[in-house]
Each structure stands twice: as C-alpha cells, then as structure tokens.
Tab-separated table of C-alpha atoms in Angstrom:
chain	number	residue	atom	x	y	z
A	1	UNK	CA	102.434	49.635	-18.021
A	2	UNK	CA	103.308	53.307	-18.709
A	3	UNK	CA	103.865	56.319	-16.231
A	4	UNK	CA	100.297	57.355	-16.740
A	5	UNK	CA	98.577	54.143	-16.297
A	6	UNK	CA	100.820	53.612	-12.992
A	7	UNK	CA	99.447	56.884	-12.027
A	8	UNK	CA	96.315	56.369	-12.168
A	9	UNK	CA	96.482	53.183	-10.288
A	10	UNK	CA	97.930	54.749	-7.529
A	11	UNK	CA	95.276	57.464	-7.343
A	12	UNK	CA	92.218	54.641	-7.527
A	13	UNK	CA	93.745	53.465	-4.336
A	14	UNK	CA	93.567	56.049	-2.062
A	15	UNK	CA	90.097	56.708	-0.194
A	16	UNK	CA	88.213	59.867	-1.992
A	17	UNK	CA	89.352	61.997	1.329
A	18	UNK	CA	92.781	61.074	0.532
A	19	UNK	CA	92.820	61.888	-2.898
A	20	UNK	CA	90.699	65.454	-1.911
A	21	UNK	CA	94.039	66.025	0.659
A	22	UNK	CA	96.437	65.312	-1.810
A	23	UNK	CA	94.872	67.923	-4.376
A	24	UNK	CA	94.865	70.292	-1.499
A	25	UNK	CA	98.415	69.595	-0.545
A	26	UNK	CA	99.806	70.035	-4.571
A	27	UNK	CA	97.816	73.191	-5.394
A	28	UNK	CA	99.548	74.552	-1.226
A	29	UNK	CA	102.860	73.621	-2.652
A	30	UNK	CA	102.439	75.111	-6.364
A	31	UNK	CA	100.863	78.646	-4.106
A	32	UNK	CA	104.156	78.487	-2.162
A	33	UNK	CA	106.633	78.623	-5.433
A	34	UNK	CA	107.347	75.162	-4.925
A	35	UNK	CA	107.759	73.115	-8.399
A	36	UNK	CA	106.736	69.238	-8.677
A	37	UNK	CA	108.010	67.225	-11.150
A	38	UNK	CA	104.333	65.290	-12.954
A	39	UNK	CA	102.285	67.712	-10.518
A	40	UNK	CA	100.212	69.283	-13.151
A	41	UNK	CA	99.011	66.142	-14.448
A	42	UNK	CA	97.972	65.000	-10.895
A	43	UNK	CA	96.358	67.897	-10.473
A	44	UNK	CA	94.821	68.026	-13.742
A	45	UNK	CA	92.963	64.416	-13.407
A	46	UNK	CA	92.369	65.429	-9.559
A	47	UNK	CA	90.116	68.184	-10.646
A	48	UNK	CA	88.465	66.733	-12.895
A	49	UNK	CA	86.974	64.153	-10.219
A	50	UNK	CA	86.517	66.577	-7.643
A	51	UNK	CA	85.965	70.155	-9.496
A	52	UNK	CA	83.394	69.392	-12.272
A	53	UNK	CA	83.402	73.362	-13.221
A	54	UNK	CA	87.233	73.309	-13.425
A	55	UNK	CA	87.805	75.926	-10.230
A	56	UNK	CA	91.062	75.934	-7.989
A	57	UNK	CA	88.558	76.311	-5.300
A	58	UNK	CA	89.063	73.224	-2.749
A	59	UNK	CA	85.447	71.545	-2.621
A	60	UNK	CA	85.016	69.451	0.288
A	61	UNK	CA	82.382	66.339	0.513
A	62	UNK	CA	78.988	67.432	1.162
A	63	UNK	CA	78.869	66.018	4.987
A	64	UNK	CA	82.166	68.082	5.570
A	65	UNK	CA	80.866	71.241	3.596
A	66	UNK	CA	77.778	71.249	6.168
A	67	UNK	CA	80.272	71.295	8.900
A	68	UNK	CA	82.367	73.980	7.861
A	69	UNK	CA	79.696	76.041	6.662
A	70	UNK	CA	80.055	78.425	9.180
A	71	UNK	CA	83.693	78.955	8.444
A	72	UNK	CA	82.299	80.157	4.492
A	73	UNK	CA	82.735	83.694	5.164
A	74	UNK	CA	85.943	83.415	6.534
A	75	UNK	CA	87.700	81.360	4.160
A	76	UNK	CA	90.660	82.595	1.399
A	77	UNK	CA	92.116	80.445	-1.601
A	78	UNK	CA	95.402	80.924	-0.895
A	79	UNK	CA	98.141	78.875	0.388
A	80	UNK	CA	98.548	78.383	4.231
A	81	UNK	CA	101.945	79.560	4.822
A	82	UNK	CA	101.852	82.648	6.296
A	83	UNK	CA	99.322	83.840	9.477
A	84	UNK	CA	95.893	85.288	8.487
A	85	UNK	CA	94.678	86.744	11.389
A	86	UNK	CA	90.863	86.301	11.467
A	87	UNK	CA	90.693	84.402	8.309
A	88	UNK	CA	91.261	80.426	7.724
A	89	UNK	CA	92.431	79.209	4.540
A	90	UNK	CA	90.518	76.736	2.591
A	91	UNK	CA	93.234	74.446	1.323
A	92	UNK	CA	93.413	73.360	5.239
A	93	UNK	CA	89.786	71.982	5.626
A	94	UNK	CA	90.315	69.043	3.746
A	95	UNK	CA	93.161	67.939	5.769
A	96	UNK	CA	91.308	69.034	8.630
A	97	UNK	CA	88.343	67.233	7.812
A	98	UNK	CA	90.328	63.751	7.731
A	99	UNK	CA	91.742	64.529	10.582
A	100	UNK	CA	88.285	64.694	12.345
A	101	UNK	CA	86.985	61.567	10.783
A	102	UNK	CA	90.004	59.317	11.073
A	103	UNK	CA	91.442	60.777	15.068
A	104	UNK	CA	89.613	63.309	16.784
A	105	UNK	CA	86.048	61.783	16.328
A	106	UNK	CA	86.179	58.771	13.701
A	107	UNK	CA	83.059	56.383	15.289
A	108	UNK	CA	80.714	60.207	15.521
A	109	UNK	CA	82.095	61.799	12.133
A	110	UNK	CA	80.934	58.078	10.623
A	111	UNK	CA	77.362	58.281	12.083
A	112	UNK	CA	77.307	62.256	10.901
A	113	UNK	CA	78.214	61.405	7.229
A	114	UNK	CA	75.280	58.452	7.368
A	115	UNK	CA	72.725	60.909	9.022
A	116	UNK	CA	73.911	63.586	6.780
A	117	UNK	CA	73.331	61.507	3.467
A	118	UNK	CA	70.150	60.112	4.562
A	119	UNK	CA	68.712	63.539	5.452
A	120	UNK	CA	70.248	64.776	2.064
A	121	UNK	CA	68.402	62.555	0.134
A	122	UNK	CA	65.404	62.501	1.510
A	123	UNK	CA	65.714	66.345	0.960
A	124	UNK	CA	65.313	67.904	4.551
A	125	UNK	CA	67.607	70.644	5.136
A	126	UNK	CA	66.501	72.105	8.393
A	127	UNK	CA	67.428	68.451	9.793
A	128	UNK	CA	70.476	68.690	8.156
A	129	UNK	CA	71.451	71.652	9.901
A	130	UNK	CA	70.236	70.464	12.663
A	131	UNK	CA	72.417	67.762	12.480
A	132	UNK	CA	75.476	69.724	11.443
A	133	UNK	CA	75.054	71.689	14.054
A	134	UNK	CA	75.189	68.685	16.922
A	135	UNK	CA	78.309	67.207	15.416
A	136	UNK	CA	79.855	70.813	15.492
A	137	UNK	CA	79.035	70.922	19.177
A	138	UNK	CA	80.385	67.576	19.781
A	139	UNK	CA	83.837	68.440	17.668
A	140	UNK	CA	84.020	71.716	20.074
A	141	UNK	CA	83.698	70.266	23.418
A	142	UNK	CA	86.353	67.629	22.200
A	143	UNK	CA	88.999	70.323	21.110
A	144	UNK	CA	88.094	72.379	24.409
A	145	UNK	CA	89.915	69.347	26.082
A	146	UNK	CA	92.332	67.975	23.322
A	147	UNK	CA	94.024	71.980	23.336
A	148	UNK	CA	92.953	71.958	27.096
A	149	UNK	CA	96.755	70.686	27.877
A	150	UNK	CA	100.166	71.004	25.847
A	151	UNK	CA	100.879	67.242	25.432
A	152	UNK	CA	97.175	66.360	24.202
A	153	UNK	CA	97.752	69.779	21.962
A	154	UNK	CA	100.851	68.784	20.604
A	155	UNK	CA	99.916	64.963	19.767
A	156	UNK	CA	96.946	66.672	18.352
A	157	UNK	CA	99.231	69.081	15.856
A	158	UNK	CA	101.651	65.407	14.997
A	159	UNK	CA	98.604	63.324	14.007
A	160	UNK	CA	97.053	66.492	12.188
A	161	UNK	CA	100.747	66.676	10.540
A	162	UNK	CA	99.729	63.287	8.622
A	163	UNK	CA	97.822	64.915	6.329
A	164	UNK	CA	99.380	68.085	5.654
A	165	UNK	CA	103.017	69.578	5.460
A	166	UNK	CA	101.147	73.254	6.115
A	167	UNK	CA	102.775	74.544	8.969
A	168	UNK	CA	99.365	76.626	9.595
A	169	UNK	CA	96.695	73.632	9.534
A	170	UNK	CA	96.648	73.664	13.546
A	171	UNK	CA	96.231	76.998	13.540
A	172	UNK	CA	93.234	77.075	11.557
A	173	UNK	CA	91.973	74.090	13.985
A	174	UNK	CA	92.234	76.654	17.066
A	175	UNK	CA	90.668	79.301	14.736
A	176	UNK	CA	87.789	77.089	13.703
A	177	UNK	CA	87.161	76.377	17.062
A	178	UNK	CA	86.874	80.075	17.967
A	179	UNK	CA	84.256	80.024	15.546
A	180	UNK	CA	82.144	77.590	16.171
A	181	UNK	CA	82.023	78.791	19.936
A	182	UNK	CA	80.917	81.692	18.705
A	183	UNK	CA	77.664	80.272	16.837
A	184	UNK	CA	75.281	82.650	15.566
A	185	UNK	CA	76.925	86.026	17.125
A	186	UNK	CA	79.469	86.357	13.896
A	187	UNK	CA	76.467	85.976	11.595
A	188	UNK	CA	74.488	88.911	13.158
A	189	UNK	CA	77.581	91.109	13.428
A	190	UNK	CA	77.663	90.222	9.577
A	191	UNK	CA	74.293	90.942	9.147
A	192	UNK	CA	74.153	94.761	10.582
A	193	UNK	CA	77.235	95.336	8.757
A	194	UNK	CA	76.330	97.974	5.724
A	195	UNK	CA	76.387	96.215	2.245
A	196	UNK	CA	79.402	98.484	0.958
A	197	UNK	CA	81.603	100.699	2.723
A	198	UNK	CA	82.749	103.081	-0.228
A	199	UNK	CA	84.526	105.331	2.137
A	200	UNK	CA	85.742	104.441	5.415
A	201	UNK	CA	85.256	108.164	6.929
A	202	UNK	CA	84.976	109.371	10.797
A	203	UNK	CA	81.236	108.588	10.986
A	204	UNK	CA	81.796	104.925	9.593
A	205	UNK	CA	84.738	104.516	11.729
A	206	UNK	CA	82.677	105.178	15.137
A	207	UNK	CA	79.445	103.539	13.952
A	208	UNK	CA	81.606	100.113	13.257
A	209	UNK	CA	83.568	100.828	16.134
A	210	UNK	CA	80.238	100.797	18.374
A	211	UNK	CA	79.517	97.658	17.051
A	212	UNK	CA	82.831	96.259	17.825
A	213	UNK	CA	82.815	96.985	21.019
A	214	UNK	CA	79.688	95.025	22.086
A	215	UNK	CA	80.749	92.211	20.318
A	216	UNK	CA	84.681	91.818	21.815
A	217	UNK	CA	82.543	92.294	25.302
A	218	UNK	CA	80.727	88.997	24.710
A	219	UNK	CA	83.158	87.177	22.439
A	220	UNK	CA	87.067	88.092	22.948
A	221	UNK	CA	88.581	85.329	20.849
A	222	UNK	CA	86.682	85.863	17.685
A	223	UNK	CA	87.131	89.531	17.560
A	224	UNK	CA	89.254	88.621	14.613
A	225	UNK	CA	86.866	87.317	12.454
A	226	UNK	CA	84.478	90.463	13.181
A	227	UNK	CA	87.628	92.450	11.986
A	228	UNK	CA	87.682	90.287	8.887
A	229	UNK	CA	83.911	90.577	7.900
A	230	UNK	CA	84.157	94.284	8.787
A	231	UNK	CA	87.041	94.453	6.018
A	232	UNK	CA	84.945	92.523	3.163
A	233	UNK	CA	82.677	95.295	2.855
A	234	UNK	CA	85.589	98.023	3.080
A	235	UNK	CA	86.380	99.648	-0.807
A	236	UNK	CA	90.297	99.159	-0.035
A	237	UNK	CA	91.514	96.778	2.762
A	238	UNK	CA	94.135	98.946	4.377
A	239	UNK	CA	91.010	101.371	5.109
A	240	UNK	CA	90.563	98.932	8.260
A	241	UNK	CA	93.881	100.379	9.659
A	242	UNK	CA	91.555	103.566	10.388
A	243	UNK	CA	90.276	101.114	13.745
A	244	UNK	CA	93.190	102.046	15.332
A	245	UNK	CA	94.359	105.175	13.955
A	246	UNK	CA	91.420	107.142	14.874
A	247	UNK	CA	91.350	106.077	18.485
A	248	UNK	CA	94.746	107.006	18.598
A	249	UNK	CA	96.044	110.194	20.540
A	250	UNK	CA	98.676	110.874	18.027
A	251	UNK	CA	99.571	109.086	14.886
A	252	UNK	CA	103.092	107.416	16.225
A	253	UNK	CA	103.150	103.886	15.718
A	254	UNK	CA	103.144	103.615	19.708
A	255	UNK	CA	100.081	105.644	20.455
A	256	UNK	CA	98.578	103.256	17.234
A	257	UNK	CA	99.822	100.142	19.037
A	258	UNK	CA	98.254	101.173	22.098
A	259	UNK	CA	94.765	101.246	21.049
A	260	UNK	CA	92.257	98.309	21.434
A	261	UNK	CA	91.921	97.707	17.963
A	262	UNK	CA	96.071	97.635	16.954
A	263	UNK	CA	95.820	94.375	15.596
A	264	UNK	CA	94.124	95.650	12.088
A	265	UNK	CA	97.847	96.592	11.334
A	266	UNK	CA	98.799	93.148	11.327
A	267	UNK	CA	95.598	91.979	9.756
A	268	UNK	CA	96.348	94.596	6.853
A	269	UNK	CA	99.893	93.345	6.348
A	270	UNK	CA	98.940	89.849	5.768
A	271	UNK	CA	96.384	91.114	2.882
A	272	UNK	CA	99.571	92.540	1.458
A	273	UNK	CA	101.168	89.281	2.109
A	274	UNK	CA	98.322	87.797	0.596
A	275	UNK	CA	98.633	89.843	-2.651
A	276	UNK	CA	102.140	89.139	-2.606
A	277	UNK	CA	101.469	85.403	-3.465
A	278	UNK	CA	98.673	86.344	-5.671
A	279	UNK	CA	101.767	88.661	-7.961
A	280	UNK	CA	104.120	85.544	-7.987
A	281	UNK	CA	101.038	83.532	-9.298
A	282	UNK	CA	100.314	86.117	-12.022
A	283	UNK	CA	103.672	86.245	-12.823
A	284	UNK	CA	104.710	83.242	-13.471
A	285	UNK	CA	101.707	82.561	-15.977
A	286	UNK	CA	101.995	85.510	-17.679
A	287	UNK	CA	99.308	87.516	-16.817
A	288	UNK	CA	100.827	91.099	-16.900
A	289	UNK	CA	96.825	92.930	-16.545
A	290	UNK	CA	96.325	91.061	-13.623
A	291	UNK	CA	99.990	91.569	-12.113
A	292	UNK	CA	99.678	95.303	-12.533
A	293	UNK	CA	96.531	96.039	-10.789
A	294	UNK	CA	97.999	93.860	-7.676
A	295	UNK	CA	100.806	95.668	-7.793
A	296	UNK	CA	98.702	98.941	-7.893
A	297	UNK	CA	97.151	97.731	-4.941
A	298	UNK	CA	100.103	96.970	-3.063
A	299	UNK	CA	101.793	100.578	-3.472
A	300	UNK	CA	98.878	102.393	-2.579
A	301	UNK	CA	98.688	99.867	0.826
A	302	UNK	CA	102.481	100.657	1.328
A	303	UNK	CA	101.538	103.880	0.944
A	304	UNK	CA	98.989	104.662	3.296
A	305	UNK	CA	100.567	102.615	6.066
A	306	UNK	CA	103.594	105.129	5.937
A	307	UNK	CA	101.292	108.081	5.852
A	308	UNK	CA	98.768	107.323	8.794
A	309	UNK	CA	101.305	105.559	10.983
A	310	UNK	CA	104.457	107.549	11.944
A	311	UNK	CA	107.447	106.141	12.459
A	312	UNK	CA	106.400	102.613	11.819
A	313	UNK	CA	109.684	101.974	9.596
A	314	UNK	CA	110.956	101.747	13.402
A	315	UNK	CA	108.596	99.097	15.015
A	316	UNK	CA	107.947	95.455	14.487
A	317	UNK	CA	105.310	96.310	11.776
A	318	UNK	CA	107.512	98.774	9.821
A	319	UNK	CA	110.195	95.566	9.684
A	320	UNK	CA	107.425	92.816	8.256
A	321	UNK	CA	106.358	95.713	5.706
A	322	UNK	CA	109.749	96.294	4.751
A	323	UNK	CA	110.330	92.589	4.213
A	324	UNK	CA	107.149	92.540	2.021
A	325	UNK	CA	108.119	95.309	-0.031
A	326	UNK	CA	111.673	93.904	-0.695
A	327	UNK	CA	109.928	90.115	-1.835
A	328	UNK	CA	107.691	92.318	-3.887
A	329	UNK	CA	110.614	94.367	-5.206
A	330	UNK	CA	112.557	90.725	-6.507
A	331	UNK	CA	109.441	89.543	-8.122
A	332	UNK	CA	109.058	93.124	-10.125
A	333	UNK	CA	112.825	92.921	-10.879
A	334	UNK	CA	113.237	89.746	-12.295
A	335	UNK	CA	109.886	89.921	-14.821
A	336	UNK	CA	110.900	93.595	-15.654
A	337	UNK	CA	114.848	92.209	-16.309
A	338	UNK	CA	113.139	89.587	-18.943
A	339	UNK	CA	112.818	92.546	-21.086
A	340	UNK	CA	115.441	94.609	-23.140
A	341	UNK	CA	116.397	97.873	-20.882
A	342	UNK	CA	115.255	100.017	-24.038
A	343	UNK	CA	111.868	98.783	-23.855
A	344	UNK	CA	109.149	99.946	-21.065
A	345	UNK	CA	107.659	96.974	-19.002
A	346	UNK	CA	104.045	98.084	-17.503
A	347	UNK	CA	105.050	96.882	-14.017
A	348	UNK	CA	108.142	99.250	-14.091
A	349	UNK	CA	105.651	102.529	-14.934
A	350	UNK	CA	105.302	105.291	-12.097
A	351	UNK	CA	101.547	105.564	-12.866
A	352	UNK	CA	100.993	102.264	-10.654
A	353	UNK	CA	102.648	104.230	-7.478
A	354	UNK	CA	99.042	106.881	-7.540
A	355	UNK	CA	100.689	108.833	-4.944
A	356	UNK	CA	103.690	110.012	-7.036
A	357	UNK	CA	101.385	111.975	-9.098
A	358	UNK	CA	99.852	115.461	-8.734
A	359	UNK	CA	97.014	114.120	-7.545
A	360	UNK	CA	98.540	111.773	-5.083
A	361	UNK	CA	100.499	114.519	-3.888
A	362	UNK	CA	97.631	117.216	-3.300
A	363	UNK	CA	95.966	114.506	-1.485
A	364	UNK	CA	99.062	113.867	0.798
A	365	UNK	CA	99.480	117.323	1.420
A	366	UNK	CA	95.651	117.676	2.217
A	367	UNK	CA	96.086	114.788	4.455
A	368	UNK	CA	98.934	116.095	6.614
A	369	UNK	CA	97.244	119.557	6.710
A	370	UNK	CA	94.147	117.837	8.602
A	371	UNK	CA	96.832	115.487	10.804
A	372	UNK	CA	98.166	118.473	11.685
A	373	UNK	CA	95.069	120.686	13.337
A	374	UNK	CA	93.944	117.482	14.949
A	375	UNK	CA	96.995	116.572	16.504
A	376	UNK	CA	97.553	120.363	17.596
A	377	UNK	CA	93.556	119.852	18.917
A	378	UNK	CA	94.353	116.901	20.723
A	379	UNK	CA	98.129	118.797	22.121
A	380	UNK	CA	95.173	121.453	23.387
A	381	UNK	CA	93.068	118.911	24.974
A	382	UNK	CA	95.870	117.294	26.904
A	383	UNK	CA	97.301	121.010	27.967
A	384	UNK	CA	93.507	121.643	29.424
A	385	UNK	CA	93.316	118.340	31.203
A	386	UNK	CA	96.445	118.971	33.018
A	387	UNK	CA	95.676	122.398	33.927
C-alpha cells in the first residue's frame, strides 16, 4: 500500500467533524507561516469533500451553520493567532463546534442535529430557527456557569485544547457567548447603520457615536462587535480611530486613551495585523498586485495613526505598531532582496507610501492647520471654564 492509499485510509476513519477540524487546523497552521510536510495534499482531498466550490472558506455542517449564524457578520478567514477585538475567526468554529457536541452539551447538540435535519428536510425554516435559537439559549446558560468559576473555565479551555492548537479558540468561546447574549440588539444596530460610509467626517462621527452610546448602555460586553459592524461599512478601517479622536480634548495619545471609545486603536491595529498575514500569504505565492495594494493599505494606516494620535510612538500602542511595521518591513525586504539591486521591485516604489507625495503632503499640512485652531479652540474653552 502506497503513501497515498495509507492516507486516505486514515482520513475515512475519522468522524466528518474530525476531518472538518483537521482542515481547519492545516489551513491555521499554513496562515501562521508554518510549513507541513504532505499538507497540501491533505488539504487538497479535504476540500474537495467539504468545499465543493473550491473556497478556503471553513464551511461548517448545516446543524452547526444554524447555530453560528449569528456570529456571520462577525467572522474573518484568517488564522487565530493574534486578538481580534470584536471579531471571531472562522477557522475556530469547527473546533468549537466539536467541542459543543462531544463536552459541553453532547446528549442536547445530538437531539439539535436530529431536529435540525428533520425540520431541514421537511423544508420549514422558521422552525429551524426556532430551534437554533433554543439550543443557542441552552449552550449560553451552560457557559454562564462553565466560565462562572476559574477551575470549570480552565478544564473548559484543556478539553477545548483537544481539538485545536489555536491559542485563541477560548477566546472566541467567551466572544461567542457575548453574542449570543446579545440576541437581536447587534442585528438592529446593524440594521440603522448607513449602507456605506465614504467619508467618516464630524457629522458621521456624532451620528454613529449617538448610536453607540445607547447600545454600550444596554449591552457593555458586546460593544466590540458594534465597533466591528460600524467599521464594515467605513471606506478605510483606520477611519474608526476617529471614535476616539474626536471626543478627545487634545490629540495626545493620553487624552485619546482616555475617551470611552479608546479601544478602536487597538481594534485598528489588529486590521493591520490582519493585513500583515494577508502580505506573507501574497507573498509567498507570488502575487505581487495583490501584495502591493496591502501594502498600500498598510502605509496609509501607519500613517494616519501617527498623524491623529500624538505621541503614540511613546505608549503601549505606538510599541505594537512599531512591532507591526518592523514584521512588515522583513517581509518587504526579503521579496525585494530576491531581485538584482539594479532592477526596481513594485513593493520597494515610494508611490505606495501616498503621503510622501505632493498631494499627501498638502493634505498633511491641511490637516495640522485644522488640528491646530481646534486645539487652540478647545485651549480657549478650558481658559473660560476656569475663569
């Protein structure tokens, strides 16, 4: 028997489930830089049972795609190794989903899959919701008390570790179950959220800030995920970092930190993080086109942070951009050293850093002309109050 034959063996004797998490887990090692020896094979005749249309995408089992249907807009392809504040990554819900069936709730996630298939096929989807929705309040009154207590937590996180070596997967648990407790308030936020945001400007800023505030008044601990549907309909994502810089008093990275909305910094910086991984990925199969417009993207993010934030090169955020920049920096540097110094690589052209231009400068220098008269406003207001 040959090395493919034996392969295949093996894979017909893992459970479907299994076979789903260890798709999951290869693609989560391949995002992370990590190289298996025979993994593209796996993968390959992994997909092809799971993916009919050929996507990376993880597709879960219909009974399990009911369930975390109200994670859908929340969800990145990605790999799990860094935080995404507000977001959950999709490589995790397969794990996740075993986890449910086979510890947390395995004789209740059995009688959901049967009532889920039988309502399927008799083609009733408002009892299918219906009965998603049940099992979803049944899973969150059950991690209420499993996280309820640090032993129960952390015998929670070891089991969970069986089917996943993502050190984020129990994170994404306690984010999912933010969610769910939530039920239908994220969906209307969503819902009164305009279309497009094409630019971010004062009048946008207050009218999504309104709405922000009545919703962290009745739901605290998914203010988050607001934050993250708020940013899908933004034109750039570091334009959410306006949250916090406009309720500022001054733009030093303290006053920013102060305000109620200071986590969008973070939740910016793990976008960049985000395209970070998405560079590598281009990189390393070739695709130049796609590389450059990330990197594009990731200049003009670096960009703006330094701008609208000053100082931050001195706080904990300036340190994690830093950090970013310099991983982003190796990656540039090793495809551009590939090359002959005498010949121009596209990622090494000035044009992708918009700001070094005439126009980026104008813009800069329009920028810190309006910073200017309203910081010397606000200097006025403060003077007045005192007096």
């Amino acid at each position: 028997m040959d090395e493919i034959d034996r392969l295949s063996e093996f894979l017909q004797r893992l459970t479907p489930l299994s076979r789903s998490c260890l798709l999951s887990e290869l693609e989560r090692l391949e995002l992370c830089g990590i190289d298996m020896p025979g993994s593209a094979d796996i993968q390959a005749r992994l997909r092809a049972e799971f993916r009919k249309d050929g996507s990376t995408q993880a597709r879960a089992t219909s009974p399990s795609r009911y369930f975390f249907a109200p994670l859908e807009l929340l969800l990145i392809d990605g790999a799990p190794e860094h935080a995404n504040m507000g977001r959950i990554s999709r490589n995790t819900l397969t794990p996740i989903w075993e986890w449910i069936c086979r510890d947390l709730l395995p004789t209740m996630a059995r009688d959901y899959i049967k009532a889920i298939g039988d309502q399927v096929a008799a083609n009733n989807p408002k009892e299918v919701q219906k009965i998603a929705s049940i099992f979803q309040t049944k899973v969150v009154k059950v991690l209420e008390s499993t996280l309820n207590s640090p032993e129960s937590a952390e015998s929670a996180r070891a089991k969970l570790g069986q089917y996943t070596a993502s050190p984020t997967a129990f994170d994404d648990v306690v984010k999912m179950l933010h969610v769910l407790r939530a039920g239908d308030a994220l969906p209307k936020f969503n819902a009164k959220l305009p279309e497009k945001i094409a630019k971010f400007d004062d009048g946008q800023v207050a009218q999504i800030t309104a709405q922000l505030d009545a919703f962290k008044k009745a739901h605290p601990q998914a203010l988050p995920f607001a934050l993250a549907l708020a940013a899908r309909r933004l034109k750039t994502s570091w334009q959410l970092v306006r949250l916090a810089t406009r309720a500022a008093a001054s733009k030093a990275a303290a006053d920013v930190a102060a305000t109620p909305y200071a986590c969008v910094v973070p939740m910016v910086l793990d976008r960049l993080d985000d395209k970070r991984l998405a560079l590598r990925v281009a990189l390393r199969h070739n695709r130049v086109l796609i590389a450059r417009d990330l990197l594009a993207e990731i200049y003009d993010t670096e960009y703006a942070l330094k701008v609208r934030i000053d100082g931050i090169e001195h706080c904990e955020w300036g340190v994690r951009l830093q950090q970013l920049m310099d991983a982003i920096a190796a990656l540039v540097s090793a495809e551009v050293s590939r090359f002959p110094s005498n010949v121009g690589h596209i990622l090494g052209s000035r044009r992708l850093r918009s700001h070094d231009t005439i126009g980026g400068k104008l813009s800069y220098l329009a920028w810190k002309g309006r910073d200017a008269m309203q910081d010397g406003a606000a200097a006025f207001r403060k003077l007045i109050g005192q007096t």
